[in-house]
Amino acid sequence: MGHRLGPRLLVHLLNGADGVSLHSSTAVFVRRRERNSKRGRMGGLSKLYLLSYNSLQAIGWAVSSFQILCNLLSTSSVAGAYSSAGKLISFLQCAAFLEVIHGAIGLVPSGALLPLMQWGGRTHFLLAIVSKLDEVQQLPSVFITFFAWSISEVIRYSHYAFSCIGNCPYWITYLRYTAFIVLYPLGVGPGEIWIMYRALPIVKKKNLYSETFSGLPFSYYDFLKVVLIIYPFLWLKLYLHLFKQRRSKLFKCQDKKRA
């Protein structure tokens, strides 16, 4: 014959079960709130860091474009572009490796591959060729490259900085995804590629980086020729990627304006 539970015992057991359930639910809620709070703090710090980084880059590139233009007006020549802004541009370009890290750790959604391709191409061109060969530093192509880089980067970093605070004017977004159509091929074609081509005989004559390539079956001259061959294809990949971004970003902005 089974035992009957008295009313007091039954109430006690029910209250105990509800107490355990309530305690468990409260603990889960507290843990979730702590996680959300931590994520909020980390998100706030990430935005503050990205705002600072992009703002400083925008200012730096604005200063470089100002230096280039001042040199042009004072000398009436494009030959002094590297002497006027070369060091600053080299610093800014080296610092841009942070963007590869940003993409790799998920701080920004760009990923790491495309930023690495662009950073590697520009940095090699700037540090391995232009800064090492006095013969190419006064070419008009250096002025073209530096000016195209400076204008495009002022626009790009300004767009990123305003986006960090969630209030980017439409005209900056439009410039970000339109100005590259002219500036990007201008900086690459008559700029980077032409300078590398002009540097080939100088590199061969000086046997540049012979010690670095001594243990390899090819010279830096051979490497540079290969770079010149594949450069247009890599550039085209990045260029087409920017057009895809342009379609999605500008259409999204237009939809928001209509709404």
mmCIF file of C-alpha atoms in Angstrom:
data_model
loop_
_atom_site.group_PDB
_atom_site.id
_atom_site.type_symbol
_atom_site.label_atom_id
_atom_site.label_comp_id
_atom_site.label_asym_id
_atom_site.label_seq_id
_atom_site.Cartn_x
_atom_site.Cartn_y
_atom_site.Cartn_z
ATOM 1 C CA MET A 1 0.000 0.000 0.000
ATOM 2 C CA GLY A 2 1.571 3.335 -1.127
ATOM 3 C CA HIS A 3 2.366 6.159 1.176
ATOM 4 C CA ARG A 4 0.327 9.317 0.880
ATOM 5 C CA LEU A 5 2.091 12.658 0.908
ATOM 6 C CA GLY A 6 0.745 15.074 3.433
ATOM 7 C CA PRO A 7 -0.279 18.549 2.217
ATOM 8 C CA ARG A 8 2.613 20.298 4.004
ATOM 9 C CA LEU A 9 5.196 17.866 2.608
ATOM 10 C CA LEU A 10 3.755 18.211 -0.894
ATOM 11 C CA VAL A 11 3.871 22.028 -0.726
ATOM 12 C CA HIS A 12 7.445 21.850 0.600
ATOM 13 C CA LEU A 13 8.568 19.620 -2.253
ATOM 14 C CA LEU A 14 6.899 21.801 -4.875
ATOM 15 C CA ASN A 15 8.426 24.933 -3.426
ATOM 16 C CA GLY A 16 11.811 23.250 -3.354
ATOM 17 C CA ALA A 17 11.583 22.277 -7.012
ATOM 18 C CA ASP A 18 10.479 25.784 -7.990
ATOM 19 C CA GLY A 19 13.290 27.251 -5.925
ATOM 20 C CA VAL A 20 15.900 25.141 -7.704
ATOM 21 C CA SER A 21 14.402 26.026 -11.091
ATOM 22 C CA LEU A 22 14.252 29.713 -10.175
ATOM 23 C CA HIS A 23 17.833 29.693 -8.918
ATOM 24 C CA SER A 24 19.055 27.958 -12.085
ATOM 25 C CA SER A 25 17.198 30.400 -14.335
ATOM 26 C CA THR A 26 18.577 33.353 -12.400
ATOM 27 C CA ALA A 27 22.124 32.036 -12.690
ATOM 28 C CA VAL A 28 21.757 31.563 -16.451
ATOM 29 C CA PHE A 29 20.331 35.089 -16.795
ATOM 30 C CA VAL A 30 23.213 36.580 -14.788
ATOM 31 C CA ARG A 31 25.815 34.737 -16.853
ATOM 32 C CA ARG A 32 24.211 35.876 -20.100
ATOM 33 C CA ARG A 33 24.038 39.460 -18.890
ATOM 34 C CA GLU A 34 27.712 39.345 -17.897
ATOM 35 C CA ARG A 35 28.680 37.936 -21.297
ATOM 36 C CA ASN A 36 26.631 40.571 -23.108
ATOM 37 C CA SER A 37 28.124 43.292 -20.940
ATOM 38 C CA LYS A 38 31.636 42.036 -21.669
ATOM 39 C CA ARG A 39 30.894 41.889 -25.385
ATOM 40 C CA GLY A 40 29.503 45.405 -25.235
ATOM 41 C CA ARG A 41 32.660 46.696 -23.550
ATOM 42 C CA MET A 42 34.887 44.882 -26.063
ATOM 43 C CA GLY A 43 32.764 46.179 -28.941
ATOM 44 C CA GLY A 44 33.058 49.712 -27.595
ATOM 45 C CA LEU A 45 36.833 49.427 -27.281
ATOM 46 C CA SER A 46 37.106 47.951 -30.790
ATOM 47 C CA LYS A 47 35.106 50.829 -32.262
ATOM 48 C CA LEU A 48 37.187 53.376 -30.372
ATOM 49 C CA TYR A 49 40.410 51.761 -31.603
ATOM 50 C CA LEU A 50 39.193 51.567 -35.235
ATOM 51 C CA LEU A 51 37.961 55.164 -35.066
ATOM 52 C CA SER A 52 41.379 56.311 -33.812
ATOM 53 C CA TYR A 53 43.311 54.245 -36.353
ATOM 54 C CA ASN A 54 41.248 55.315 -39.357
ATOM 55 C CA SER A 55 41.189 58.969 -38.277
ATOM 56 C CA LEU A 56 44.977 59.060 -37.898
ATOM 57 C CA GLN A 57 45.461 57.393 -41.274
ATOM 58 C CA ALA A 58 43.090 59.886 -42.922
ATOM 59 C CA ILE A 59 44.975 62.792 -41.359
ATOM 60 C CA GLY A 60 48.337 61.301 -42.359
ATOM 61 C CA TRP A 61 47.330 60.863 -45.991
ATOM 62 C CA ALA A 62 45.810 64.351 -46.048
ATOM 63 C CA VAL A 63 49.141 65.744 -44.840
ATOM 64 C CA SER A 64 51.012 63.767 -47.517
ATOM 65 C CA SER A 65 48.763 65.111 -50.289
ATOM 66 C CA PHE A 66 49.255 68.635 -48.913
ATOM 67 C CA GLN A 67 53.044 68.174 -48.965
ATOM 68 C CA ILE A 68 52.964 66.898 -52.532
ATOM 69 C CA LEU A 69 50.837 69.806 -53.737
ATOM 70 C CA CYS A 70 52.940 72.378 -51.850
ATOM 71 C CA ASN A 71 56.081 70.993 -53.479
ATOM 72 C CA LEU A 72 54.411 71.106 -56.881
ATOM 73 C CA LEU A 73 53.336 74.745 -56.439
ATOM 74 C CA SER A 74 56.680 75.884 -55.029
ATOM 75 C CA THR A 75 58.888 74.156 -57.614
ATOM 76 C CA SER A 76 56.509 73.955 -60.600
ATOM 77 C CA SER A 77 57.758 70.409 -61.010
ATOM 78 C CA VAL A 78 56.506 66.912 -60.197
ATOM 79 C CA ALA A 79 60.025 65.626 -59.603
ATOM 80 C CA GLY A 80 59.977 66.314 -55.850
ATOM 81 C CA ALA A 81 57.050 64.118 -54.872
ATOM 82 C CA TYR A 82 59.198 61.492 -53.199
ATOM 83 C CA SER A 83 61.486 63.962 -51.424
ATOM 84 C CA SER A 84 58.487 65.878 -50.058
ATOM 85 C CA ALA A 85 56.260 63.021 -48.881
ATOM 86 C CA GLY A 86 58.136 59.742 -49.378
ATOM 87 C CA LYS A 87 59.015 59.120 -45.741
ATOM 88 C CA LEU A 88 55.518 59.865 -44.463
ATOM 89 C CA ILE A 89 53.888 57.695 -47.129
ATOM 90 C CA SER A 90 56.314 54.855 -46.360
ATOM 91 C CA PHE A 91 55.381 55.049 -42.671
ATOM 92 C CA LEU A 92 51.649 55.117 -43.377
ATOM 93 C CA GLN A 93 51.923 52.197 -45.770
ATOM 94 C CA CYS A 94 53.888 50.082 -43.277
ATOM 95 C CA ALA A 95 51.359 50.912 -40.552
ATOM 96 C CA ALA A 96 48.591 49.668 -42.858
ATOM 97 C CA PHE A 97 49.715 46.083 -42.128
ATOM 98 C CA LEU A 98 47.456 46.450 -39.100
ATOM 99 C CA GLU A 99 44.548 46.123 -41.520
ATOM 100 C CA VAL A 100 45.687 42.618 -42.430
ATOM 101 C CA ILE A 101 45.632 41.779 -38.721
ATOM 102 C CA HIS A 102 42.218 43.416 -38.313
ATOM 103 C CA GLY A 103 40.803 41.128 -40.990
ATOM 104 C CA ALA A 104 42.593 38.031 -39.695
ATOM 105 C CA ILE A 105 41.227 38.339 -36.146
ATOM 106 C CA GLY A 106 37.728 39.333 -37.257
ATOM 107 C CA LEU A 107 37.875 42.927 -36.075
ATOM 108 C CA VAL A 108 36.588 43.944 -39.527
ATOM 109 C CA PRO A 109 34.697 41.758 -42.029
ATOM 110 C CA SER A 110 37.166 42.194 -44.914
ATOM 111 C CA GLY A 111 39.188 39.057 -44.193
ATOM 112 C CA ALA A 112 42.961 38.982 -44.523
ATOM 113 C CA LEU A 113 43.692 37.899 -48.120
ATOM 114 C CA LEU A 114 42.693 40.985 -50.123
ATOM 115 C CA PRO A 115 44.215 43.481 -47.639
ATOM 116 C CA LEU A 116 47.416 41.400 -47.654
ATOM 117 C CA MET A 117 47.572 41.417 -51.464
ATOM 118 C CA GLN A 118 47.172 45.179 -51.630
ATOM 119 C CA TRP A 119 49.528 45.852 -48.738
ATOM 120 C CA GLY A 120 52.187 43.501 -50.111
ATOM 121 C CA GLY A 121 52.086 44.971 -53.611
ATOM 122 C CA ARG A 122 52.298 48.560 -52.463
ATOM 123 C CA THR A 123 54.919 47.945 -49.798
ATOM 124 C CA HIS A 124 57.186 46.014 -52.173
ATOM 125 C CA PHE A 125 56.853 48.760 -54.776
ATOM 126 C CA LEU A 126 57.540 51.503 -52.252
ATOM 127 C CA LEU A 127 60.283 50.049 -50.061
ATOM 128 C CA ALA A 128 62.043 47.598 -52.382
ATOM 129 C CA ILE A 129 62.092 49.766 -55.514
ATOM 130 C CA VAL A 130 61.315 53.468 -55.118
ATOM 131 C CA SER A 131 63.132 54.020 -51.835
ATOM 132 C CA LYS A 132 66.211 52.076 -53.043
ATOM 133 C CA LEU A 133 66.616 53.559 -56.521
ATOM 134 C CA ASP A 134 67.371 57.261 -56.721
ATOM 135 C CA GLU A 135 67.018 57.018 -60.496
ATOM 136 C CA VAL A 136 63.244 56.480 -60.331
ATOM 137 C CA GLN A 137 62.388 58.799 -57.449
ATOM 138 C CA GLN A 138 62.076 61.874 -59.655
ATOM 139 C CA LEU A 139 59.982 60.259 -62.370
ATOM 140 C CA PRO A 140 56.534 61.800 -63.002
ATOM 141 C CA SER A 141 55.076 58.351 -62.290
ATOM 142 C CA VAL A 142 56.012 58.712 -58.620
ATOM 143 C CA PHE A 143 53.984 61.912 -58.435
ATOM 144 C CA ILE A 144 51.053 60.205 -60.169
ATOM 145 C CA THR A 145 51.202 57.213 -57.808
ATOM 146 C CA PHE A 146 51.574 59.228 -54.616
ATOM 147 C CA PHE A 147 48.842 61.681 -55.541
ATOM 148 C CA ALA A 148 46.398 58.914 -56.516
ATOM 149 C CA TRP A 149 47.202 56.986 -53.318
ATOM 150 C CA SER A 150 46.819 60.057 -51.101
ATOM 151 C CA ILE A 151 43.439 61.142 -52.460
ATOM 152 C CA SER A 152 41.989 57.631 -52.446
ATOM 153 C CA GLU A 153 43.225 56.920 -48.914
ATOM 154 C CA VAL A 154 41.887 60.187 -47.497
ATOM 155 C CA ILE A 155 38.480 59.215 -48.877
ATOM 156 C CA ARG A 156 38.703 55.571 -47.768
ATOM 157 C CA TYR A 157 39.868 56.197 -44.201
ATOM 158 C CA SER A 158 37.418 59.066 -43.734
ATOM 159 C CA HIS A 159 34.616 56.732 -44.766
ATOM 160 C CA TYR A 160 35.822 54.088 -42.296
ATOM 161 C CA ALA A 161 36.126 56.642 -39.487
ATOM 162 C CA PHE A 162 32.604 57.999 -39.997
ATOM 163 C CA SER A 163 31.264 54.448 -40.256
ATOM 164 C CA CYS A 164 32.744 53.683 -36.830
ATOM 165 C CA ILE A 165 30.451 56.279 -35.274
ATOM 166 C CA GLY A 166 27.510 55.138 -37.397
ATOM 167 C CA ASN A 167 27.023 58.476 -39.121
ATOM 168 C CA CYS A 168 28.757 58.491 -42.501
ATOM 169 C CA PRO A 169 27.469 61.166 -44.904
ATOM 170 C CA TYR A 170 26.192 59.748 -48.176
ATOM 171 C CA TRP A 171 28.548 61.869 -50.283
ATOM 172 C CA ILE A 172 31.591 60.324 -48.537
ATOM 173 C CA THR A 173 30.171 56.841 -49.124
ATOM 174 C CA TYR A 174 29.577 57.755 -52.762
ATOM 175 C CA LEU A 175 33.141 59.029 -53.159
ATOM 176 C CA ARG A 176 34.503 55.930 -51.408
ATOM 177 C CA TYR A 177 32.855 53.626 -53.931
ATOM 178 C CA THR A 178 33.219 55.835 -57.023
ATOM 179 C CA ALA A 179 36.559 57.689 -56.928
ATOM 180 C CA PHE A 180 38.496 54.412 -57.122
ATOM 181 C CA ILE A 181 37.204 53.904 -60.682
ATOM 182 C CA VAL A 182 39.665 56.578 -61.847
ATOM 183 C CA LEU A 183 42.226 56.742 -59.023
ATOM 184 C CA TYR A 184 42.962 53.033 -58.768
ATOM 185 C CA PRO A 185 44.003 52.406 -62.407
ATOM 186 C CA LEU A 186 45.758 55.790 -62.450
ATOM 187 C CA GLY A 187 47.972 54.791 -59.533
ATOM 188 C CA VAL A 188 48.647 51.298 -60.854
ATOM 189 C CA GLY A 189 49.077 51.709 -64.638
ATOM 190 C CA PRO A 190 51.096 54.882 -65.296
ATOM 191 C CA GLY A 191 52.256 54.726 -61.697
ATOM 192 C CA GLU A 192 53.366 51.449 -60.115
ATOM 193 C CA ILE A 193 53.673 49.246 -63.213
ATOM 194 C CA TRP A 194 55.472 51.863 -65.280
ATOM 195 C CA ILE A 195 57.964 52.576 -62.489
ATOM 196 C CA MET A 196 58.715 48.861 -62.038
ATOM 197 C CA TYR A 197 59.243 48.554 -65.785
ATOM 198 C CA ARG A 198 61.607 51.543 -65.803
ATOM 199 C CA ALA A 199 63.435 50.061 -62.821
ATOM 200 C CA LEU A 200 64.200 46.733 -64.555
ATOM 201 C CA PRO A 201 67.442 47.768 -66.335
ATOM 202 C CA ILE A 202 68.644 49.602 -63.224
ATOM 203 C CA VAL A 203 67.957 46.558 -61.045
ATOM 204 C CA LYS A 204 69.863 44.365 -63.509
ATOM 205 C CA LYS A 205 72.800 46.763 -63.749
ATOM 206 C CA LYS A 206 73.137 47.120 -59.970
ATOM 207 C CA ASN A 207 72.379 43.454 -59.342
ATOM 208 C CA LEU A 208 70.033 44.653 -56.634
ATOM 209 C CA TYR A 209 69.498 42.375 -53.603
ATOM 210 C CA SER A 210 72.065 39.903 -54.910
ATOM 211 C CA GLU A 211 73.010 38.819 -51.388
ATOM 212 C CA THR A 212 69.375 38.213 -50.420
ATOM 213 C CA PHE A 213 68.754 36.086 -53.515
ATOM 214 C CA SER A 214 72.172 34.366 -53.513
ATOM 215 C CA GLY A 215 70.763 31.068 -52.263
ATOM 216 C CA LEU A 216 67.894 31.046 -54.759
ATOM 217 C CA PRO A 217 67.908 29.809 -58.377
ATOM 218 C CA PHE A 218 66.726 33.220 -59.602
ATOM 219 C CA SER A 219 67.690 36.849 -59.057
ATOM 220 C CA TYR A 220 65.618 39.785 -57.905
ATOM 221 C CA TYR A 221 65.632 40.956 -61.524
ATOM 222 C CA ASP A 222 63.885 37.707 -62.515
ATOM 223 C CA PHE A 223 61.482 38.051 -59.598
ATOM 224 C CA LEU A 224 60.576 41.599 -60.633
ATOM 225 C CA LYS A 225 59.849 40.469 -64.193
ATOM 226 C CA VAL A 226 57.438 37.850 -62.849
ATOM 227 C CA VAL A 227 55.814 40.473 -60.617
ATOM 228 C CA LEU A 228 55.288 42.699 -63.654
ATOM 229 C CA ILE A 229 53.587 39.843 -65.498
ATOM 230 C CA ILE A 230 51.174 38.869 -62.706
ATOM 231 C CA TYR A 231 50.604 42.379 -61.314
ATOM 232 C CA PRO A 232 47.842 43.343 -63.790
ATOM 233 C CA PHE A 233 45.925 40.142 -63.013
ATOM 234 C CA LEU A 234 46.135 40.664 -59.247
ATOM 235 C CA TRP A 235 45.165 44.286 -59.711
ATOM 236 C CA LEU A 236 42.166 43.284 -61.829
ATOM 237 C CA LYS A 237 40.975 40.908 -59.082
ATOM 238 C CA LEU A 238 41.032 43.731 -56.540
ATOM 239 C CA TYR A 239 39.467 46.178 -58.985
ATOM 240 C CA LEU A 240 36.528 43.886 -59.753
ATOM 241 C CA HIS A 241 36.088 43.232 -56.025
ATOM 242 C CA LEU A 242 35.701 46.975 -55.485
ATOM 243 C CA PHE A 243 32.991 47.099 -58.149
ATOM 244 C CA LYS A 244 31.092 44.354 -56.331
ATOM 245 C CA GLN A 245 31.374 46.369 -53.124
ATOM 246 C CA ARG A 246 30.201 49.462 -54.959
ATOM 247 C CA ARG A 247 27.007 47.806 -56.153
ATOM 248 C CA SER A 248 26.102 46.426 -52.744
ATOM 249 C CA LYS A 249 27.064 49.478 -50.666
ATOM 250 C CA LEU A 250 25.525 52.179 -52.849
ATOM 251 C CA PHE A 251 22.309 50.253 -53.410
ATOM 252 C CA LYS A 252 22.055 49.702 -49.660
ATOM 253 C CA CYS A 253 22.515 53.428 -49.007
ATOM 254 C CA GLN A 254 19.893 54.305 -51.623
ATOM 255 C CA ASP A 255 17.415 51.892 -50.024
ATOM 256 C CA LYS A 256 18.001 53.525 -46.628
ATOM 257 C CA LYS A 257 17.429 56.985 -48.084
ATOM 258 C CA ARG A 258 14.145 55.848 -49.650
ATOM 259 C CA ALA A 259 13.048 54.287 -46.362
#
